[in-house]
Coordinates of C-alpha atoms in Angstrom, one line a residue:
M1 CA 4.3 17.3 8.8
G2 CA 6.8 20.5 8.3
N3 CA 9.4 21.5 6.4
I4 CA 10.1 18.9 3.9
H5 CA 6.4 19.0 2.6
N6 CA 6.8 22.4 1.4
E7 CA 6.9 20.8 -2.6
K8 CA 3.9 18.2 -2.5
I9 CA 2.4 16.6 -5.9
L10 CA -1.2 15.7 -5.7
V11 CA -2.3 12.9 -8.0
L12 CA -6.2 12.6 -8.4
D13 CA -7.8 9.2 -8.3
F14 CA -10.0 8.3 -11.2
G15 CA -10.2 4.5 -10.9
S16 CA -6.8 3.3 -12.7
Q17 CA -5.1 0.6 -11.8
Y18 CA -2.1 2.1 -12.0
T19 CA -2.9 5.3 -9.6
Q20 CA -0.7 4.3 -6.8
L21 CA 2.3 3.8 -9.0
I22 CA 1.8 6.9 -9.8
A23 CA 2.4 8.2 -6.4
R24 CA 5.1 5.3 -6.4
R25 CA 7.5 7.2 -8.7
I26 CA 7.0 10.7 -7.9
R27 CA 8.0 9.5 -4.8
M28 CA 11.3 7.8 -6.0
C29 CA 12.4 11.3 -7.4
Q30 CA 12.1 12.7 -3.5
V31 CA 9.3 14.6 -4.1
Y32 CA 6.1 14.1 -1.4
C33 CA 3.6 13.1 -3.0
E34 CA -0.5 12.1 -2.0
I35 CA -3.6 10.2 -3.8
H36 CA -6.8 11.9 -3.5
P37 CA -10.3 11.1 -4.6
F38 CA -10.7 12.6 -7.7
N39 CA -13.9 14.6 -6.0
M40 CA -11.7 16.3 -4.0
H41 CA -13.0 19.6 -2.7
L42 CA -11.6 22.8 -4.6
K43 CA -11.4 24.5 -1.1
D44 CA -9.1 21.2 0.0
I45 CA -6.7 21.2 -2.6
K46 CA -6.5 25.0 -2.5
A47 CA -5.4 24.3 1.0
F48 CA -3.0 21.4 0.2
H49 CA -1.1 23.8 -1.8
P50 CA 0.4 21.3 -4.4
R51 CA 3.1 22.7 -6.5
G52 CA 1.5 20.7 -9.2
I53 CA -1.3 18.1 -10.1
I54 CA -2.2 14.8 -11.9
F55 CA -4.7 13.1 -13.3
S56 CA -5.1 9.4 -13.3
G57 CA -6.2 7.2 -15.6
S58 CA -9.4 5.8 -15.4
P59 CA -11.9 2.5 -16.7
S60 CA -14.1 5.2 -17.4
S61 CA -15.3 7.0 -20.4
I62 CA -15.8 11.3 -20.2
Y63 CA -19.1 9.9 -21.7
D64 CA -20.0 7.5 -19.3
D65 CA -23.3 8.8 -17.3
D66 CA -21.2 8.4 -14.4
A67 CA -17.9 9.7 -15.5
P68 CA -15.7 11.0 -12.5
M69 CA -15.7 14.5 -12.7
V70 CA -13.5 17.9 -11.1
Q71 CA -14.9 20.8 -11.2
R72 CA -13.9 23.1 -13.3
E73 CA -12.6 25.8 -11.9
L74 CA -9.5 23.7 -10.6
L75 CA -8.1 24.3 -14.1
D76 CA -8.0 28.1 -13.3
L77 CA -5.7 27.8 -9.9
D78 CA -2.7 28.5 -12.1
I79 CA -1.6 24.8 -10.7
P80 CA 0.8 22.6 -13.2
I81 CA -1.3 19.3 -14.2
L82 CA -0.5 16.1 -15.9
G83 CA -3.4 14.2 -17.5
I84 CA -2.9 10.4 -17.3
C85 CA -4.7 8.6 -20.5
Y86 CA -8.3 9.8 -18.9
G87 CA -7.1 12.4 -17.4
M88 CA -5.8 14.1 -20.3
Q89 CA -9.2 13.3 -21.9
L90 CA -10.6 14.9 -19.0
L91 CA -8.8 17.9 -19.7
A92 CA -9.6 18.0 -23.6
H93 CA -13.0 17.6 -22.5
L94 CA -13.5 20.1 -20.2
L95 CA -11.6 22.8 -21.6
G96 CA -13.8 22.3 -25.1
G97 CA -11.6 19.6 -27.1
K98 CA -13.1 16.8 -28.6
V99 CA -12.8 13.7 -26.9
M100 CA -14.5 10.6 -29.6
R101 CA -14.7 6.9 -29.4
A102 CA -11.3 5.4 -31.0
P103 CA -12.1 3.8 -34.6
K104 CA -9.7 0.9 -32.8
R105 CA -9.3 0.3 -29.1
E106 CA -5.3 0.9 -28.0
Y107 CA -4.0 -1.8 -25.4
G108 CA -0.3 -2.7 -24.8
K109 CA 3.0 -1.7 -26.7
A110 CA 3.0 1.5 -29.0
Q111 CA 5.3 3.3 -30.5
I112 CA 4.9 7.6 -30.1
V113 CA 6.7 10.5 -32.2
V114 CA 7.6 13.3 -30.3
D115 CA 6.8 16.2 -32.1
D116 CA 8.1 18.8 -28.9
P117 CA 11.4 17.4 -27.4
S118 CA 11.0 20.0 -24.6
D119 CA 9.0 20.3 -21.1
I120 CA 8.2 16.9 -20.1
F121 CA 9.9 15.4 -23.2
A122 CA 13.0 17.2 -22.6
G123 CA 16.0 14.6 -23.2
F124 CA 14.1 12.4 -25.5
G125 CA 16.5 13.3 -28.4
K126 CA 15.5 15.7 -31.4
K127 CA 12.2 16.0 -32.5
G128 CA 10.8 13.2 -34.7
T129 CA 12.5 10.5 -32.4
R130 CA 10.2 7.2 -31.4
H131 CA 9.8 5.7 -28.3
H132 CA 8.1 2.9 -26.5
V133 CA 5.0 3.3 -24.2
W134 CA 2.4 1.9 -23.1
M135 CA -1.1 2.3 -23.9
S136 CA -4.9 1.2 -22.4
H137 CA -7.8 3.6 -23.7
G138 CA -10.6 3.2 -25.9
D139 CA -11.4 7.4 -26.5
R140 CA -8.8 9.1 -27.8
I141 CA -8.8 13.5 -28.5
E142 CA -9.6 14.3 -32.2
V143 CA -10.1 18.0 -31.8
L144 CA -7.7 20.2 -29.0
P145 CA -8.6 22.6 -26.6
D146 CA -8.0 26.0 -28.0
G147 CA -4.6 27.0 -27.0
F148 CA -3.1 23.7 -26.7
D149 CA -0.8 22.7 -29.4
R150 CA -0.1 18.8 -30.1
I151 CA 4.0 17.3 -28.7
A152 CA 3.8 13.6 -29.8
H153 CA 1.3 11.1 -32.0
S154 CA 1.3 7.5 -32.7
R155 CA -0.1 5.8 -35.3
N156 CA -3.7 4.8 -33.7
S157 CA -3.5 8.0 -31.7
P158 CA -3.0 11.1 -33.5
I159 CA -2.6 13.1 -30.4
A160 CA -0.8 11.3 -28.3
A161 CA 0.7 14.3 -26.5
M162 CA -0.2 17.8 -25.5
K163 CA 0.5 21.0 -24.2
G164 CA -1.0 24.5 -23.3
R165 CA -1.2 27.4 -21.2
G166 CA 2.3 26.8 -20.3
T167 CA 1.5 24.4 -17.4
L168 CA -1.1 22.0 -18.6
F169 CA -0.1 18.6 -19.9
G170 CA -1.6 15.6 -21.2
V171 CA -0.5 11.8 -22.6
Q172 CA -2.7 9.2 -23.8
F173 CA -0.3 6.5 -22.4
H174 CA 0.9 5.5 -19.2
P175 CA 4.6 6.6 -18.3
E176 CA 3.9 5.6 -14.9
V177 CA 4.7 1.7 -15.5
V178 CA 7.7 0.1 -16.5
H179 CA 6.6 -0.8 -20.1
T180 CA 7.0 2.8 -20.6
P181 CA 11.2 2.6 -20.4
K182 CA 10.8 6.5 -20.1
G183 CA 8.2 6.9 -18.8
I184 CA 9.6 8.4 -15.2
E185 CA 11.8 10.7 -17.2
I186 CA 7.8 12.4 -18.2
L187 CA 7.4 12.3 -14.4
K188 CA 10.3 13.7 -13.6
N189 CA 10.8 16.8 -16.3
F190 CA 7.1 17.8 -14.8
V191 CA 7.6 17.4 -11.2
F192 CA 11.1 19.4 -11.9
T193 CA 11.1 21.6 -14.4
V194 CA 7.5 22.7 -14.6
C195 CA 6.4 22.4 -11.3
G196 CA 9.6 23.6 -9.8
C197 CA 10.3 21.1 -7.2
S198 CA 13.3 20.5 -5.6
G199 CA 13.6 16.5 -4.4
S200 CA 14.2 17.4 -0.8
W201 CA 11.7 14.8 0.8
T202 CA 14.6 12.5 2.2
M203 CA 13.7 10.0 4.5
K204 CA 17.0 11.7 6.2
S205 CA 14.9 14.9 6.6
F206 CA 11.6 12.8 7.3
V207 CA 13.2 11.3 10.7
Q208 CA 14.0 14.7 11.4
D209 CA 10.3 16.4 11.3
A210 CA 8.7 13.3 12.0
I211 CA 10.7 13.4 15.4
S212 CA 9.9 17.4 15.8
T213 CA 6.1 16.9 15.2
I214 CA 5.8 14.2 17.5
R215 CA 7.5 16.5 20.4
R216 CA 5.0 19.3 19.0
D217 CA 1.8 17.2 19.2
V218 CA 2.3 15.7 22.4
G219 CA 3.7 18.4 24.5
R220 CA 4.3 16.8 27.9
E221 CA 1.2 14.2 27.6
G222 CA 2.2 10.3 27.7
V223 CA 1.9 8.1 24.4
L224 CA 0.8 3.9 24.6
C225 CA 3.3 2.8 21.4
A226 CA 1.0 -0.2 19.8
L227 CA 3.9 -2.7 19.4
S228 CA 3.9 -5.6 17.2
G229 CA 7.1 -6.7 16.8
G230 CA 7.0 -5.4 13.0
V231 CA 8.9 -3.3 11.2
D232 CA 6.3 -0.7 10.9
S233 CA 5.9 -0.5 14.3
S234 CA 9.6 -1.0 15.3
V235 CA 10.2 2.2 13.4
V236 CA 7.2 4.0 15.1
A237 CA 9.0 3.0 18.5
L238 CA 12.3 4.2 17.9
L239 CA 11.1 7.5 16.3
L240 CA 8.7 8.2 20.1
H241 CA 11.6 7.1 22.1
R242 CA 14.1 9.3 20.6
A243 CA 11.2 12.2 20.6
I244 CA 9.8 11.9 24.1
G245 CA 11.8 8.8 25.7
K246 CA 10.2 7.9 28.8
R247 CA 7.0 9.6 28.5
S248 CA 6.9 6.6 26.3
V249 CA 5.5 3.2 27.3
Y250 CA 5.4 0.2 24.7
L251 CA 2.3 -2.4 24.6
F252 CA 2.8 -5.8 23.0
V253 CA -0.6 -7.8 22.6
D254 CA -0.2 -11.4 22.6
N255 CA -4.0 -12.0 21.3
G256 CA -3.0 -15.4 20.2
L257 CA -3.2 -14.5 16.1
L258 CA 0.6 -14.7 16.0
R259 CA 3.3 -16.9 14.1
K260 CA 4.8 -19.7 15.7
G261 CA 7.5 -18.2 18.6
E262 CA 6.9 -14.9 17.8
A263 CA 5.1 -13.5 20.8
D264 CA 8.9 -14.8 22.6
E265 CA 11.0 -13.3 20.0
V266 CA 9.3 -10.1 20.4
E267 CA 10.2 -9.6 24.3
V268 CA 13.4 -10.8 23.6
V269 CA 14.2 -8.5 21.0
F270 CA 12.3 -5.3 22.5
K271 CA 13.9 -5.5 25.7
D272 CA 16.9 -7.0 25.7
H273 CA 18.3 -4.7 22.3
F274 CA 15.9 -1.8 22.1
K275 CA 16.2 -1.2 26.3
I276 CA 12.3 0.0 26.0
N277 CA 9.6 -0.1 28.6
L278 CA 7.8 -2.8 27.1
V279 CA 4.4 -4.7 28.4
R280 CA 3.4 -7.9 27.2
V281 CA -0.1 -8.3 27.8
D282 CA -1.6 -12.0 27.3
A283 CA -4.6 -11.5 25.8
Q284 CA -5.3 -15.0 23.6
E285 CA -8.4 -16.5 25.1
H286 CA -9.7 -12.8 25.0
F287 CA -9.8 -12.2 21.4
L288 CA -10.4 -16.2 20.7
R289 CA -13.5 -15.9 22.7
K290 CA -15.0 -12.4 21.3
L291 CA -14.3 -14.0 17.1
E292 CA -16.0 -17.2 17.9
K293 CA -18.6 -17.5 14.8
V294 CA -17.1 -14.6 13.7
V295 CA -16.9 -15.5 9.4
D296 CA -17.1 -12.6 7.4
P297 CA -13.7 -11.0 7.0
E298 CA -14.6 -7.3 7.5
K299 CA -16.1 -8.4 10.8
K300 CA -13.0 -9.8 11.5
R301 CA -10.6 -7.1 11.3
R302 CA -13.5 -5.0 13.0
V303 CA -13.4 -6.8 15.9
I304 CA -10.0 -7.7 15.9
G305 CA -9.4 -3.3 15.6
N306 CA -12.5 -2.9 18.5
E307 CA -10.7 -5.1 20.9
F308 CA -6.8 -3.7 19.8
I309 CA -8.3 -0.1 21.1
Y310 CA -10.0 -1.7 24.2
L311 CA -7.4 -2.9 25.3
F312 CA -5.0 0.1 24.8
E313 CA -7.4 2.2 26.2
R314 CA -8.1 -0.1 29.4
W315 CA -3.9 -0.3 30.1
A316 CA -3.8 3.9 29.5
R317 CA -6.1 4.0 32.2
E318 CA -4.0 1.7 34.4
L319 CA -0.7 3.4 33.8
G320 CA -1.8 6.8 34.0
G321 CA -1.0 10.2 32.1
I322 CA -1.4 8.4 28.7
T323 CA -3.2 10.9 26.1
Y324 CA -2.0 9.1 22.7
L325 CA -1.9 5.9 21.2
A326 CA 1.2 5.4 18.0
Q327 CA 0.5 2.9 15.5
G328 CA 2.3 1.7 12.5
T329 CA -0.2 2.7 10.2
L330 CA 1.4 2.9 6.4
Y331 CA -0.2 4.8 3.2
P332 CA -0.9 1.6 1.6
D333 CA -3.1 1.0 4.4
V334 CA -4.6 4.4 4.2
I335 CA -5.3 3.6 0.5
E336 CA -7.0 0.5 0.6
S337 CA -9.1 1.6 3.6
T338 CA -10.5 4.1 0.8
S339 CA -11.2 4.5 -2.3
F340 CA -11.5 6.6 -5.4
K341 CA -16.0 6.2 -5.6
G342 CA -16.3 6.3 -1.6
S343 CA -16.3 3.8 1.2
S344 CA -18.8 1.4 -1.0
A345 CA -15.8 0.6 -3.2
T346 CA -13.1 -0.1 -0.4
I347 CA -10.9 -3.4 -0.9
K348 CA -10.9 -3.9 2.6
S349 CA -10.8 -2.1 5.8
H350 CA -7.4 -2.1 7.7
H351 CA -8.5 -2.8 11.6
N352 CA -5.7 0.2 12.7
V353 CA -7.6 2.5 9.7
G354 CA -11.2 1.2 8.6
G355 CA -11.1 -1.5 11.9
L356 CA -11.0 1.4 14.7
P357 CA -14.3 2.1 16.0
D358 CA -16.0 5.4 15.7
R359 CA -14.8 6.9 19.2
M360 CA -12.1 6.6 20.6
G361 CA -10.4 7.8 24.2
L362 CA -7.2 8.3 23.0
K363 CA -5.9 10.4 19.9
L364 CA -4.0 8.4 17.3
I365 CA -0.7 9.3 16.5
E366 CA 0.3 8.1 13.4
P367 CA 4.0 9.1 12.6
L368 CA 4.0 6.7 8.9
R369 CA 1.0 7.4 7.1
E370 CA 2.2 8.8 4.4
L371 CA 4.8 6.2 3.8
S372 CA 4.6 2.9 2.0
K373 CA 6.6 -0.2 2.8
D374 CA 10.1 0.1 1.6
E375 CA 10.0 3.7 2.7
V376 CA 9.7 3.1 6.1
R377 CA 12.5 0.2 5.9
L378 CA 15.1 3.2 4.9
V379 CA 14.0 5.0 7.8
G380 CA 14.6 1.9 10.2
K381 CA 17.8 1.9 8.6
E382 CA 18.3 5.8 9.3
L383 CA 17.2 5.0 12.8
G384 CA 19.9 1.7 13.3
I385 CA 17.4 -0.4 14.0
P386 CA 18.8 -4.3 12.8
D387 CA 18.5 -5.5 9.3
R388 CA 16.6 -8.9 11.0
I389 CA 13.7 -6.5 12.2
I390 CA 13.6 -4.1 8.8
N391 CA 13.8 -6.8 6.3
R392 CA 11.0 -9.0 7.8
Q393 CA 8.4 -10.1 6.0
P394 CA 4.8 -7.5 6.4
F395 CA 2.7 -9.3 8.7
P396 CA -0.8 -8.4 9.2
G397 CA -2.3 -6.7 12.2
P398 CA -4.9 -9.3 12.1
G399 CA -2.3 -11.7 12.0
L400 CA -3.1 -15.0 11.5
A401 CA -7.3 -14.4 11.6
V402 CA -7.5 -13.2 8.2
R403 CA -5.3 -16.2 6.9
I404 CA -8.0 -19.0 7.9
I405 CA -11.0 -18.2 5.4
G406 CA -13.7 -18.8 7.9
E407 CA -13.9 -18.9 11.2
V408 CA -10.8 -18.8 13.8
T409 CA -11.1 -21.9 16.0
P410 CA -7.5 -22.9 18.2
E411 CA -7.7 -26.2 16.6
R412 CA -7.3 -24.2 12.8
L413 CA -5.1 -21.8 14.0
S414 CA -2.8 -24.9 15.7
L415 CA -3.3 -26.1 11.8
L416 CA -2.2 -23.0 10.2
R417 CA 0.7 -21.7 12.5
E418 CA 2.4 -25.4 12.2
A419 CA 2.0 -25.3 8.3
D420 CA 2.6 -21.3 8.5
D421 CA 6.2 -22.3 10.1
I422 CA 7.2 -24.7 7.6
V423 CA 6.7 -22.5 5.2
R424 CA 8.8 -19.7 6.3
Q425 CA 11.4 -22.4 7.3
E426 CA 11.6 -24.5 3.4
I427 CA 11.6 -20.7 2.2
S428 CA 14.4 -19.5 4.5
R429 CA 16.8 -22.7 3.7
A430 CA 16.4 -22.1 0.0
G431 CA 17.7 -18.6 0.4
L432 CA 14.2 -17.0 -0.7
Y433 CA 13.3 -15.5 2.1
G434 CA 14.9 -12.4 1.4
E435 CA 14.0 -11.7 -2.4
I436 CA 10.1 -12.3 -1.3
W437 CA 8.1 -9.6 0.0
Q438 CA 5.3 -11.9 1.6
S439 CA 5.1 -15.4 2.0
F440 CA 2.6 -17.3 4.3
A441 CA 0.1 -19.9 4.3
V442 CA -3.8 -19.5 4.4
L443 CA -6.0 -22.5 5.6
L444 CA -9.3 -22.7 3.7
P445 CA -12.3 -23.5 4.5
V446 CA -12.6 -26.8 1.9
K447 CA -11.7 -30.3 2.7
T448 CA -10.9 -32.7 -0.1
V449 CA -10.8 -36.7 -0.5
G450 CA -6.7 -38.3 0.3
V451 CA -5.1 -41.5 0.7
M452 CA -2.4 -42.1 3.3
G453 CA -1.3 -45.5 4.4
D454 CA -3.4 -47.2 2.6
G455 CA -7.0 -45.2 4.1
R456 CA -9.0 -42.8 2.8
T457 CA -8.7 -39.2 4.6
Y458 CA -10.8 -36.1 4.7
E459 CA -9.0 -33.3 5.4
N460 CA -8.1 -29.3 5.2
V461 CA -6.7 -27.8 2.0
L462 CA -4.1 -25.7 2.7
A463 CA -2.5 -22.9 -0.3
I464 CA 1.0 -21.2 -0.4
R465 CA 1.4 -17.7 -1.0
A466 CA 4.3 -15.9 -1.9
V467 CA 4.6 -12.3 -3.6
K468 CA 7.8 -9.9 -4.9
S469 CA 6.8 -6.5 -4.8
V470 CA 8.2 -3.0 -4.1
D471 CA 5.5 -1.1 -1.6
G472 CA 2.8 -3.8 -1.4
M473 CA 0.6 -1.2 -3.9
T474 CA 1.4 -3.9 -6.8
A475 CA 2.8 -7.3 -6.4
D476 CA 3.4 -10.5 -9.1
W477 CA 3.4 -14.2 -8.0
V478 CA 6.9 -16.0 -7.0
R479 CA 7.7 -18.2 -9.6
F480 CA 9.2 -21.2 -7.1
P481 CA 11.6 -23.9 -7.9
Y482 CA 9.8 -27.1 -8.2
G483 CA 11.7 -28.7 -5.5
V484 CA 11.1 -25.8 -3.2
L485 CA 7.0 -26.0 -3.8
E486 CA 7.6 -30.1 -3.1
R487 CA 9.6 -30.0 -0.1
I488 CA 6.9 -27.6 1.7
S489 CA 3.8 -29.8 0.3
S490 CA 5.4 -33.1 1.4
Q491 CA 6.9 -31.6 4.9
I492 CA 3.1 -30.4 5.5
T493 CA 1.3 -33.2 4.3
N494 CA 3.4 -35.6 6.1
E495 CA 3.8 -33.7 9.8
I496 CA 0.7 -32.0 10.0
K497 CA -2.4 -34.4 10.5
G498 CA -5.3 -32.6 9.3
I499 CA -4.2 -31.3 6.3
N500 CA -4.0 -33.6 3.3
R501 CA -3.8 -31.4 0.1
V502 CA -1.6 -27.9 -0.9
V503 CA -2.1 -25.4 -3.3
Y504 CA 0.0 -22.6 -4.8
D505 CA -1.8 -19.3 -5.4
I506 CA -0.6 -17.5 -8.8
S507 CA -2.8 -14.5 -9.0
S508 CA -0.5 -11.0 -8.9
K509 CA -2.1 -8.1 -7.3
P510 CA -4.1 -6.8 -9.3
P511 CA -6.8 -8.4 -9.9
S512 CA -6.2 -9.9 -6.7
T513 CA -5.0 -8.6 -2.6
I514 CA -1.7 -10.1 -1.0
E515 CA -3.6 -11.0 1.7
W516 CA -7.0 -13.1 1.0
E517 CA -9.1 -11.8 3.4

């Protein structure tokens, strides 16, 4: 985008489970940051014009046959670099230092001693001060590269942090995790002091820049906005409305995969509150027909993504003068649909990223592609969108289709829709909805024996999923009061014929994703 991206930090991903946290912490400093694979080409790195580069950690050892590497020339570009864990070892290795297997693997809480309280350790007290950090490594640096100095050590890591050439730094621990209490200070020192950023990337400046960019890119053409009623598409809709006004049309597709009462609610909100040009399309039978006998979750996403685009392109032709399609793709969508090693390691494709057809007749506008969910909510507040929309829990683009494990049928959709409604109502009644990132029901392809009214039943199992998160990149399961879980289970099994067992998912992300498919 425009001038607010004059200060950019590039994170090269070597496969760490914490890579997205690094970007999140940098963005919290109001500095724009992007994650790219470790093998990003040198010319693309130069074209990105980063103020600084961060090498992430990795589950690999630099001595593995397929160890992720960077081009050696990258270190000669006079761009500040901070290597984290594996990233620090890689820096040392490429510059002639010596990395060895540690006598003892170091994982978890540790203490470092600061040897040089300047640069990235500015504000850490005098020399010799001890600080808690989070370690996770099996290798360690034994010999520093020429021209480098040790700036911190720990009991098991003689070189826990290093610096050289003025702007090259490495830390053996993870400053991006909350278990390193002053980790954010290290990142701030790198971003502001070493890289010279000012922290000008605010949501107000983002809104101004996004509107200007939309006007510039669209020109006099028309735009069709894919509207779902969630916070992402709502923010896109308002940005479009401010940017080009009546040259935008908002298409809401009722695909039959929505939650109970959701389609009517969306129409009321956007026609009555926002007064926008909303077109509602009933495509329930169409989508369900396309999903017949589709079981694989990736295929579901591709089918749904293709059908959305088919409808958007058809309506664009009917309306006339439409060249662009606007949608609410977010940065975590992009990240999860790619990977540090390429498509073979993709976690899952999103219907509006990896689920799009290879060839489209409409050009894409994705003004939120650089933002995480919490950042989008801040943009929504800046635009004056009501809290009841801004604070809605995320809902996947493929809808209930990816919350039905196995084939999607009208009968299974009905079961899940009713159960999901009970989950939402009970969580809201308990006053917990606003504290939870996402809460929903998942219908499993499993039947179990039960007993009701002295009779044997053999019916479906329903799973409940609820997580807390800041941006959806990582998440932890919610510790519900037992009374809430009891009321949810009792109401579902008593009121919904076809479900006789309810289970609760206590998996965090990672290792699990938030959605089951």
